[in-house]
Coordinates of C-alpha atoms in Angstrom, one line a residue:
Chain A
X1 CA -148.3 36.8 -80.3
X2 CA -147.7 39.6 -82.5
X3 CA -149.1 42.7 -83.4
X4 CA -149.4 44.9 -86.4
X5 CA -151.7 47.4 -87.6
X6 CA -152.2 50.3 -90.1
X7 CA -154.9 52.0 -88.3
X8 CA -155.6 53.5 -84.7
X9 CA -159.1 54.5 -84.3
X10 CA -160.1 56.1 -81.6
X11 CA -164.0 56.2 -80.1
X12 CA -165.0 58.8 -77.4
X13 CA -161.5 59.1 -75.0
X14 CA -161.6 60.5 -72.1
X15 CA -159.4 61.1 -69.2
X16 CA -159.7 63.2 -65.8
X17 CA -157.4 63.1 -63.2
X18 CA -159.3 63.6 -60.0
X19 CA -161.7 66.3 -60.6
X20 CA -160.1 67.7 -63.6
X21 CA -160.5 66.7 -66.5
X22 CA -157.6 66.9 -69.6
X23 CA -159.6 65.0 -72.3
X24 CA -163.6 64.6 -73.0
X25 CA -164.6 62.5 -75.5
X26 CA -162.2 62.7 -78.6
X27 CA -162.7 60.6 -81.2
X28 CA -160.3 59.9 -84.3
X29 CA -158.5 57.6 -87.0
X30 CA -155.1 57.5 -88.3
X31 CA -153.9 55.5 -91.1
X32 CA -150.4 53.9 -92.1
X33 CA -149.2 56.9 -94.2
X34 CA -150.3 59.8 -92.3
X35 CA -148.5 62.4 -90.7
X36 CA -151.1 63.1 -87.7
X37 CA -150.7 66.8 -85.5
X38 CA -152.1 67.7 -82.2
X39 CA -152.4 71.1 -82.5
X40 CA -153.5 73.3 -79.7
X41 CA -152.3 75.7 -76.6
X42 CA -150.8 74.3 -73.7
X43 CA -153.6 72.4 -71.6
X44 CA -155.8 71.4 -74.4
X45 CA -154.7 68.1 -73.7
X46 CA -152.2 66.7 -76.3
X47 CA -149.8 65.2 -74.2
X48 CA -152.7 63.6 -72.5
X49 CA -153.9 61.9 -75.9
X50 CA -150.2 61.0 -76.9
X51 CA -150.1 59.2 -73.6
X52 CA -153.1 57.4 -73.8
X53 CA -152.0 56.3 -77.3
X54 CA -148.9 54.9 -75.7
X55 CA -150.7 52.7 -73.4
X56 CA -148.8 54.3 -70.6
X57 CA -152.6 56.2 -69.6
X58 CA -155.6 54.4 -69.4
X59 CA -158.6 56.5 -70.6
X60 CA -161.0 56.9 -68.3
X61 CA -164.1 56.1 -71.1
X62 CA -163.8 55.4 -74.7
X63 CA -161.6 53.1 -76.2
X64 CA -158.6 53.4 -78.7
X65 CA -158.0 50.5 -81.2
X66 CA -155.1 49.1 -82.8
X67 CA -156.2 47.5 -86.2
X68 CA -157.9 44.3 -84.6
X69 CA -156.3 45.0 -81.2
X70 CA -157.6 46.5 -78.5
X71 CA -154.6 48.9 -76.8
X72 CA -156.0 47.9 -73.3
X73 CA -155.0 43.9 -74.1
X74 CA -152.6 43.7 -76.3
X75 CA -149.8 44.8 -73.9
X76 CA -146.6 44.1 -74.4
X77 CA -146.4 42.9 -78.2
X78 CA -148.6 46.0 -78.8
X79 CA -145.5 48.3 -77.2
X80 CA -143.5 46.3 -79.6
X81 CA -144.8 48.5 -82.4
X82 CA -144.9 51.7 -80.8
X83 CA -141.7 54.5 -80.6
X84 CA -142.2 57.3 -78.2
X85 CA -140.3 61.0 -78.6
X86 CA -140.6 63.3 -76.4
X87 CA -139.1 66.9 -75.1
X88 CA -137.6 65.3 -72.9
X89 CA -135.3 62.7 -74.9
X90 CA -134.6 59.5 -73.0
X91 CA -131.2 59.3 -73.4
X92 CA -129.2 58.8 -70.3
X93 CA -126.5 61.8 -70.3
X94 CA -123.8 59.1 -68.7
X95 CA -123.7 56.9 -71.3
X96 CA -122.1 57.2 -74.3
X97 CA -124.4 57.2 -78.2
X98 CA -123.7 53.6 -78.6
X99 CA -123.9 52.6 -75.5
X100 CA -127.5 54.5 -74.6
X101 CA -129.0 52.5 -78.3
X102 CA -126.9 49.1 -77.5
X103 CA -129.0 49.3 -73.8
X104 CA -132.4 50.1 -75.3
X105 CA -132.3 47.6 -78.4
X106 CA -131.8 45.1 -75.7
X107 CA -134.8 46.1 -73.6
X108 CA -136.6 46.3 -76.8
X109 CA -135.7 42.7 -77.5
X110 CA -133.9 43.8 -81.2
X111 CA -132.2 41.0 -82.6
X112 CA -128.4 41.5 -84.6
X113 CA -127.7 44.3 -81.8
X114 CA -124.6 45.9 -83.1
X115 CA -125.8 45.7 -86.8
X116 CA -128.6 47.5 -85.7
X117 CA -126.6 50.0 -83.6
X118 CA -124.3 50.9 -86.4
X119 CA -127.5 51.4 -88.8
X120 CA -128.6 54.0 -86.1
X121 CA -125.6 56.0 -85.5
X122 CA -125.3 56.4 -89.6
X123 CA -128.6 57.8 -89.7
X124 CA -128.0 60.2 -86.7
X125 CA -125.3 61.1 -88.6
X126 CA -123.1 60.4 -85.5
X127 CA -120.8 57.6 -86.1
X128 CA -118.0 60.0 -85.2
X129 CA -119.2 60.8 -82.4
X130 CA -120.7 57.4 -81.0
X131 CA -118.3 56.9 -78.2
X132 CA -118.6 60.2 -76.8
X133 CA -121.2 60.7 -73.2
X134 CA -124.1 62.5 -74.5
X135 CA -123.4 64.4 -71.8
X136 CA -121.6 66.9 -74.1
X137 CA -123.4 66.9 -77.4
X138 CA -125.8 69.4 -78.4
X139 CA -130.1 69.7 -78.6
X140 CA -129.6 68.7 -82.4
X141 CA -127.6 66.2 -81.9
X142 CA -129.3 64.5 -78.7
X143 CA -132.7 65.0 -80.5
X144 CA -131.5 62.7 -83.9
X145 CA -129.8 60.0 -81.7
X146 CA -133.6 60.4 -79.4
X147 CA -135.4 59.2 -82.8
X148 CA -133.2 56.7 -83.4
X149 CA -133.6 55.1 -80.1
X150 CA -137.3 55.3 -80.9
X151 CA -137.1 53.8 -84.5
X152 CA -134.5 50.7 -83.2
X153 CA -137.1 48.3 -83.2
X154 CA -139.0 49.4 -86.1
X155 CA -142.0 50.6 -84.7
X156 CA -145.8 51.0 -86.6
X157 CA -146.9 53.9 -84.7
X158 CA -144.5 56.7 -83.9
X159 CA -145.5 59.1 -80.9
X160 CA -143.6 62.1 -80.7
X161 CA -144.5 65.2 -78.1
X162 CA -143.5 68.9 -79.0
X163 CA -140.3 67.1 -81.2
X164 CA -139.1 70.5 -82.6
X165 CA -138.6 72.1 -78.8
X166 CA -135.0 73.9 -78.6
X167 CA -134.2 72.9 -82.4
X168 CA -132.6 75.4 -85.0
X169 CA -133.6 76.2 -88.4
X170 CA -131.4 73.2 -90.0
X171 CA -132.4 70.8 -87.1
X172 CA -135.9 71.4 -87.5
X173 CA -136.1 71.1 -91.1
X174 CA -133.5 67.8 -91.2
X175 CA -136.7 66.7 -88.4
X176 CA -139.5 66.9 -90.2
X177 CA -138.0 65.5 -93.5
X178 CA -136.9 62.7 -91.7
X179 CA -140.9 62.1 -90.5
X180 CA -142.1 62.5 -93.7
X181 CA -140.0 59.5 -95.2
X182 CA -141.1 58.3 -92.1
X183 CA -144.6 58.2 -92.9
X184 CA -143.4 57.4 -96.7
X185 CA -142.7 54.0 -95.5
X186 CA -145.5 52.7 -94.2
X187 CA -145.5 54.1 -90.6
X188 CA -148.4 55.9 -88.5
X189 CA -146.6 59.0 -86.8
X190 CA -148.4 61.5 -84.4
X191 CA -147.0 64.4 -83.0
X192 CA -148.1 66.8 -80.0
X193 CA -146.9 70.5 -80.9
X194 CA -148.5 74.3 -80.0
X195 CA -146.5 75.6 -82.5
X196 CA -147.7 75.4 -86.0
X197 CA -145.2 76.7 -87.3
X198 CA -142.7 74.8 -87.2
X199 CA -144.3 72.1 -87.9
X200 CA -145.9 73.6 -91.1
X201 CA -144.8 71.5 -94.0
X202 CA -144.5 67.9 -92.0
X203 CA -148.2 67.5 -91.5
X204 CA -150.5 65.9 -93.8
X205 CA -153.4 66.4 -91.4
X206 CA -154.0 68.5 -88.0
X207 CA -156.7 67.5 -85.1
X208 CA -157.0 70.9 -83.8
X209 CA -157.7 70.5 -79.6
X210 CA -158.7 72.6 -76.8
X211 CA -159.5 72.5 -73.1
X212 CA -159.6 68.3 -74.0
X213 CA -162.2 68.7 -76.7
X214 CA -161.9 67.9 -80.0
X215 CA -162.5 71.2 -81.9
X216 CA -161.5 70.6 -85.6
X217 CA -160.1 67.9 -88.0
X218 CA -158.6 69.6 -90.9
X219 CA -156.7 67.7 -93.8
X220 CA -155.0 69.2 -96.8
X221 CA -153.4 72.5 -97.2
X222 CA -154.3 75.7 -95.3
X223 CA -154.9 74.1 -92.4
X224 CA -153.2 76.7 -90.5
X225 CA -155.3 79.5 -91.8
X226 CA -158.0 76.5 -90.0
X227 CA -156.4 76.0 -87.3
X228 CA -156.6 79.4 -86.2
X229 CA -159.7 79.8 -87.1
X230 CA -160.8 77.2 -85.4
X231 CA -159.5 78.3 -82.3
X232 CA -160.5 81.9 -82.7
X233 CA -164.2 80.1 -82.6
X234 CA -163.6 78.6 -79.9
X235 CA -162.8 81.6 -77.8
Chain B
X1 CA -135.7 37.9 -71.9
X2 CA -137.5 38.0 -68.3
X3 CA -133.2 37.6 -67.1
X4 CA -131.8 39.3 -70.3
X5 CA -133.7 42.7 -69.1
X6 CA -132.8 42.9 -65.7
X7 CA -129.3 42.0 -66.2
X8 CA -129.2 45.0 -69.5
X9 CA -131.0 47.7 -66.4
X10 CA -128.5 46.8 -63.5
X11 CA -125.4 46.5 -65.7
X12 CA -126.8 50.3 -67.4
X13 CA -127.1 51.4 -63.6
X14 CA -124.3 49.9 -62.2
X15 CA -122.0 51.7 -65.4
X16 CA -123.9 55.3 -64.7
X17 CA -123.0 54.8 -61.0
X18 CA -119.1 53.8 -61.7
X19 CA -119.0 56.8 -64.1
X20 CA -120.8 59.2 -61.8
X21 CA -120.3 58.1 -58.4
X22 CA -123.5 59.8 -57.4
X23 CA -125.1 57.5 -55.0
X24 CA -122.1 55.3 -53.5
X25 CA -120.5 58.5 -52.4
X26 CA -123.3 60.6 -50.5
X27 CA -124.8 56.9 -49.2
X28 CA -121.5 56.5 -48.0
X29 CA -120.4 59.8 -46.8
X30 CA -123.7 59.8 -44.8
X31 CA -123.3 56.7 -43.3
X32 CA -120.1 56.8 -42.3
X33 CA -121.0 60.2 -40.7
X34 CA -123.8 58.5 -38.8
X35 CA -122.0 56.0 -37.1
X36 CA -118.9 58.5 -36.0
X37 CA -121.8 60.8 -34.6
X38 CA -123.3 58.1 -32.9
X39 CA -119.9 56.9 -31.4
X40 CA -119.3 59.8 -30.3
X41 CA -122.5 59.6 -28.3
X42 CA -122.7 56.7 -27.0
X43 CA -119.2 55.5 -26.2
X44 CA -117.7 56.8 -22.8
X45 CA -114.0 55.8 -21.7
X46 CA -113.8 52.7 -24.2
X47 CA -117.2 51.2 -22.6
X48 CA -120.6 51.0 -25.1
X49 CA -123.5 50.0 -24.1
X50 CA -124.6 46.4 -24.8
X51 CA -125.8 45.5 -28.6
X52 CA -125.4 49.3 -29.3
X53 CA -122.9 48.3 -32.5
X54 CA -125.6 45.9 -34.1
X55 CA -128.2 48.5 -33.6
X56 CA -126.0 51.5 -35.0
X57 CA -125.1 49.5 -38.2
X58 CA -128.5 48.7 -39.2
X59 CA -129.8 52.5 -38.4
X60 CA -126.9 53.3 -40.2
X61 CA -127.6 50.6 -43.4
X62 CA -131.6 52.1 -43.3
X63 CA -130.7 55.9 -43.5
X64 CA -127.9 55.5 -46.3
X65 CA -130.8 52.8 -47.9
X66 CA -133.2 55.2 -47.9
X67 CA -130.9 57.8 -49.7
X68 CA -130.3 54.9 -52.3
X69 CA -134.0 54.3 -52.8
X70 CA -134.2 58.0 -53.5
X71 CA -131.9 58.6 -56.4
X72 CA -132.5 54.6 -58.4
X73 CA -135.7 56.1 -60.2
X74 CA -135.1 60.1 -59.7
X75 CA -132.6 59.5 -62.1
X76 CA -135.0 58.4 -64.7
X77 CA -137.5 60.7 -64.2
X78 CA -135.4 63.5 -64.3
X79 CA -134.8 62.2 -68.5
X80 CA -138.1 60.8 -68.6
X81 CA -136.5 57.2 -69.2
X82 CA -138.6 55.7 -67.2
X83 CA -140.9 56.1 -69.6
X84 CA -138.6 54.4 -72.3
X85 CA -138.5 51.8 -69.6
X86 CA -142.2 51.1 -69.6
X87 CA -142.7 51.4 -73.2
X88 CA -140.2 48.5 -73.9
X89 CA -141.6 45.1 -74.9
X90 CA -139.6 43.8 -71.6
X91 CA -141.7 42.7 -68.8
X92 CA -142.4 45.2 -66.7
X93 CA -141.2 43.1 -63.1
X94 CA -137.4 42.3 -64.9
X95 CA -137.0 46.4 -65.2
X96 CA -138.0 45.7 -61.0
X97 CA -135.7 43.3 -60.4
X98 CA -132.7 44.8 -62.6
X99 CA -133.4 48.4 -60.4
X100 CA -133.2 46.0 -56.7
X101 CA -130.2 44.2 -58.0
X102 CA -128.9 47.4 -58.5
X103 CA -129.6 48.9 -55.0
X104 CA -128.3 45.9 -53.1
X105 CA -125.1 46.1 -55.0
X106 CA -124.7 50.2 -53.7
X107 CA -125.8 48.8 -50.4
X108 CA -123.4 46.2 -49.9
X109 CA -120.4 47.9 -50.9
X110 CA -121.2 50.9 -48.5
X111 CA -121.5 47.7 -45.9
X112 CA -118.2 46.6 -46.8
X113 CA -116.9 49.9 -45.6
X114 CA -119.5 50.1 -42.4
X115 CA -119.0 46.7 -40.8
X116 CA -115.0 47.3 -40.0
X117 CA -116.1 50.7 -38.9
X118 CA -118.6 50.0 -36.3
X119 CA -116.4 46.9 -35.0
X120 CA -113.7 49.3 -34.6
X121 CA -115.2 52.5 -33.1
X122 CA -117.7 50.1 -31.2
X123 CA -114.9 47.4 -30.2
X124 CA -118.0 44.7 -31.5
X125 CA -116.7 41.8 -32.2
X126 CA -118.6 41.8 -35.4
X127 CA -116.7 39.3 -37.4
X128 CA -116.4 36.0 -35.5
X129 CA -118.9 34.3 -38.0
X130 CA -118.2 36.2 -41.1
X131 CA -120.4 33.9 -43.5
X132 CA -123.3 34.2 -41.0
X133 CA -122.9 38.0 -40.7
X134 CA -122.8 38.2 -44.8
X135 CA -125.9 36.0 -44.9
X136 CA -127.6 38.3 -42.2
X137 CA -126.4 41.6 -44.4
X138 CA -127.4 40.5 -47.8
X139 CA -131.1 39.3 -46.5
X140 CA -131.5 41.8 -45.1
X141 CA -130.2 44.5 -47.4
X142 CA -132.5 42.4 -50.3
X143 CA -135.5 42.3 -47.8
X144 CA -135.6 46.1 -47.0
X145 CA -134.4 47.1 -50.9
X146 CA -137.5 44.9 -52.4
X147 CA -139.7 46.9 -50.2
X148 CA -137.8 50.0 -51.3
X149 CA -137.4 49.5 -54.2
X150 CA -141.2 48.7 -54.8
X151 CA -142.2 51.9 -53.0
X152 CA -139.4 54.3 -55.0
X153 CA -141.2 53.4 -58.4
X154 CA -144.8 54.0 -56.9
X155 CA -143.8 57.5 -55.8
X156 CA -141.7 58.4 -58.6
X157 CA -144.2 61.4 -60.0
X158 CA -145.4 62.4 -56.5
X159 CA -144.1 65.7 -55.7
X160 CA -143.5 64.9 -52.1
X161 CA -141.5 61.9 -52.8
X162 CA -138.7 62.3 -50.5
X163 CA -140.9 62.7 -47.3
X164 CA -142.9 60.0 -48.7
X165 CA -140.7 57.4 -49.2
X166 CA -139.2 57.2 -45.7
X167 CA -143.1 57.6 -44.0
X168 CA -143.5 54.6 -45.9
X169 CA -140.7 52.9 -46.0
X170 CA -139.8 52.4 -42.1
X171 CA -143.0 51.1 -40.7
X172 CA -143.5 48.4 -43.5
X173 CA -139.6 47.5 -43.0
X174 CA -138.9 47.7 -39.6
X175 CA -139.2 43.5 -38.9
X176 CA -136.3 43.4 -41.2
X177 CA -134.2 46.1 -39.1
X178 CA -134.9 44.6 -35.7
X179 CA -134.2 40.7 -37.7
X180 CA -130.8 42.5 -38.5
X181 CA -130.2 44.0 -35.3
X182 CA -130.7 40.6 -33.5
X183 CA -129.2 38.4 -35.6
X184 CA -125.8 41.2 -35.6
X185 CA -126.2 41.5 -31.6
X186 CA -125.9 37.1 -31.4
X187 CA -123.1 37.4 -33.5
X188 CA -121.6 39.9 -31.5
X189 CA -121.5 38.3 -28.1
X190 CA -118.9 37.1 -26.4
X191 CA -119.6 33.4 -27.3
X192 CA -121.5 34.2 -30.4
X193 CA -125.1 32.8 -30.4
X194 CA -125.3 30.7 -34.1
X195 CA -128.4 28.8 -33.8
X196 CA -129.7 32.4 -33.1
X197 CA -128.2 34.4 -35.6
X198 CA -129.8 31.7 -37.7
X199 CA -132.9 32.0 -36.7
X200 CA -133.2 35.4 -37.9
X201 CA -131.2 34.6 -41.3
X202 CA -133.9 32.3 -41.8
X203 CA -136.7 34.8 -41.2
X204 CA -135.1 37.4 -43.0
X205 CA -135.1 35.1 -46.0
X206 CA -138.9 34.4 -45.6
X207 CA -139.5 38.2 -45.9
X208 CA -137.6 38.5 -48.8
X209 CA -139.6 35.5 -50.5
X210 CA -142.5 37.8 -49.6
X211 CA -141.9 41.0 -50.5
X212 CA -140.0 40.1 -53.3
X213 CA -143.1 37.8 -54.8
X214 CA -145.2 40.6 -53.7
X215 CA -143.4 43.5 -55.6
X216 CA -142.7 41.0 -59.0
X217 CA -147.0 40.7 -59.1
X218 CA -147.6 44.5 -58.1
X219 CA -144.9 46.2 -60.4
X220 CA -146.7 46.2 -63.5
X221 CA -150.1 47.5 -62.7
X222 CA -148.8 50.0 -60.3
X223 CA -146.6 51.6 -62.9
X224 CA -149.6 52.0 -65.4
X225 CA -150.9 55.3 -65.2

């Protein structure tokens, strides 16, 4: 079986852990196209949300929806379609470039390997260095061989938590030109981040969230003057 | 692709170990340390008592697997690959049995250097039957790694994992150790005991069937959320 969609839609998620609870009915859609941001302070339940949406969390109510699929049974052919960044990278540290995207294409069941490999490490910009233990390359350079690993198997939806965490100026901005062609070609990308700032000209729309509420959905420009806004009523 | 995955995880572990040497070398420094400490103990002008060698090599193989256990899926937490583990297309149970593979192969190479060990400070005669004692070792090395292995995965976000895992571990596991400490002792004797020694091959490879079935079925679920 095989999955694709060009819409998650998402009805009343929630999720507690014991007595606490990190999201309370949150309720979205994303389309193919869109650059989606979580926006809000640590705690408001991002991470939470990003994990649900990779299948990795059950909510506790509501349900989130792939297109025609259900995230809770499409399982594996679902995770097919999904690429997952986060702050920390996945890369193992012991392994060499090539040899940390030859072990994941594998597990991600990517056919023509080494082609595929070679296409990476071009656009990390790292075929120099694809031999060397990523042990000893920097946060810029970990972080572009990091989305790479999560693009090998061409993935619909791309998840990506607090992305621009330790990056510089150039990094940052190579980053979020990167997820705009990204979402140029087709792809669903949602990103966790508390600061707005950096990720000010990537978004094309912001779900603004806090103490796991859903507290604003703001699309277009000046969404940060919203943002803020919408947190200063809030508190 | 149920094979293809857990051969790509244990080859992956097996290169990060060769380059790193992490786990072989403490597992091994501390097992080796535990069976000098315990001859030391318990042998008194060349004499030992009876069965103590079989007994001191499986204590021995338990503490250093328990150290194994530890670090197998501590390392990918501490890069949140585990995470890029789950979220592959794989299923679930071959990322299971590519992490087991893994830990049996650390296990029986730190065996390798134990066995001649405790033969020699223990004068056992340990290697009468060597293809029954390698039976005996790798069943029970698999039998007490499957349970291990299972349990190292469960408590990989708990924040007391490392008291855990042994409070766990032992009571669930100990029919394996006293299996591998009866099986070692018949082999041991004078006139070594082989429809013994059997015996407990044989029942050491029925736990396996279990635990290993047991683990393959609970993997998946117990690794969502």
């Amino acid at each position: 079986m095989s999955v694709d969609f060009d819409e998650v839609r998402a009805s009343g998620l929630g999720r507690h852990f014991g007595r606490r609870r990190a999201l309370s009915n949150v309720s979205f859609s994303c389309r193919a196209g869109e650059v989606l941001g979580l926006l809000g302070p640590n705690g408001a339940g991002k991470s939470t949300l990003l994990a649900i949406a990779s299948t990795l969390l059950r909510p506790s109510t509501g349900h989130l929806q792939y297109g025609a699929h259900e995230a809770s049974r499409a399982g594996a052919p679902l995770r097919q379609r999904l690429g997952w960044l986060g702050h920390d990278l996945q890369l193992y540290p012991e392994l060499t470039a090539r040899e940390n995207l030859i072990f994941f294409a594998r597990l991600q069941g990517v056919t023509a390997v080494d082609a595929r490999v070679a296409r990476a490490l071009t656009d990390a910009r790292l075929e120099s260095r694809a031999d060397d233990l990523v042990s000893g390359f920097s946060r810029g350079m970990r972080q572009r061989l990091a989305l790479e690993r999560a693009l090998l198997h061409d993935p619909r939806l791309l998840l990506l938590d607090e992305p621009f965490t330790g990056l510089d100026g150039p990094s940052t901005i190579a980053l979020a030109s990167r997820l705009t062609r990204l979402a140029g070609e087709g792809r669903l990308v949602m990103l966790a981040t508390h600061d707005v700032d950096l990720a000010d000209d990537v978004l094309t729309r912001a779900l603004v969230l806090r103490d796991g509420r859903l507290v604003d959905d703001i699309s277009g420009r000046g969404w940060r003057q919203a943002y803020r806004a919408a947190l200063s009523r809030e508190s | 692709m149920f094979a293809r995955t857990a051969w790509t995880v244990f080859r992956k572990d097996l290169t990060v170990e060769v380059r790193t040497r992490e786990t072989l070398a403490t597992t091994l420094f501390f097992a080796l340390s535990a069976v000098i400490v315990f001859a030391v103990a318990l042998v008194r002008d060349g004499r030992v008592v009876a069965d103590a060698a079989a007994g001191i090599l499986w204590v021995a193989i338990a503490f250093a697997g328990t150290l194994t256990l530890g670090r197998t899926f501590e390392r990918e937490r501490y890069t949140d690959t585990l995470r890029a583990l789950l979220l592959a297309p794989a299923p679930r149970a071959a990322i299971y049995v590519g992490k087991l593979l893994a830990v049996v192969a650390v296990l029986l190479l730190t065996e390798l250097m134990l066995v001649p060990l405790v033969a020699l400070l223990f004068d056992a005669a340990l290697l009468q039957r060597p293809g029954l004692l390698v039976a005996l070792l790798v069943t029970g090395t698999i039998g007490f790694a499957s349970v291990g292995t299972l349990f190292a995965a469960m408590l990989v976000r708990a924040r007391s994992r490392d008291v855990l895992l042994p409070v766990l571990l032992y009571p669930i596991t100990i029919p394996v150790i006293i299996a591998g400490v009866r099986g070692t002792a018949a082999l041991a004797q004078l006139v070594p005991d082989e429809p013994m020694a059997t015996f407990w091959v044989m029942l050491l490879a029925a736990f396996d069937t279990v635990f290993v079935t047991l683990a393959l079925w609970t993997f998946d679920p117990l690794m969502t959320d």
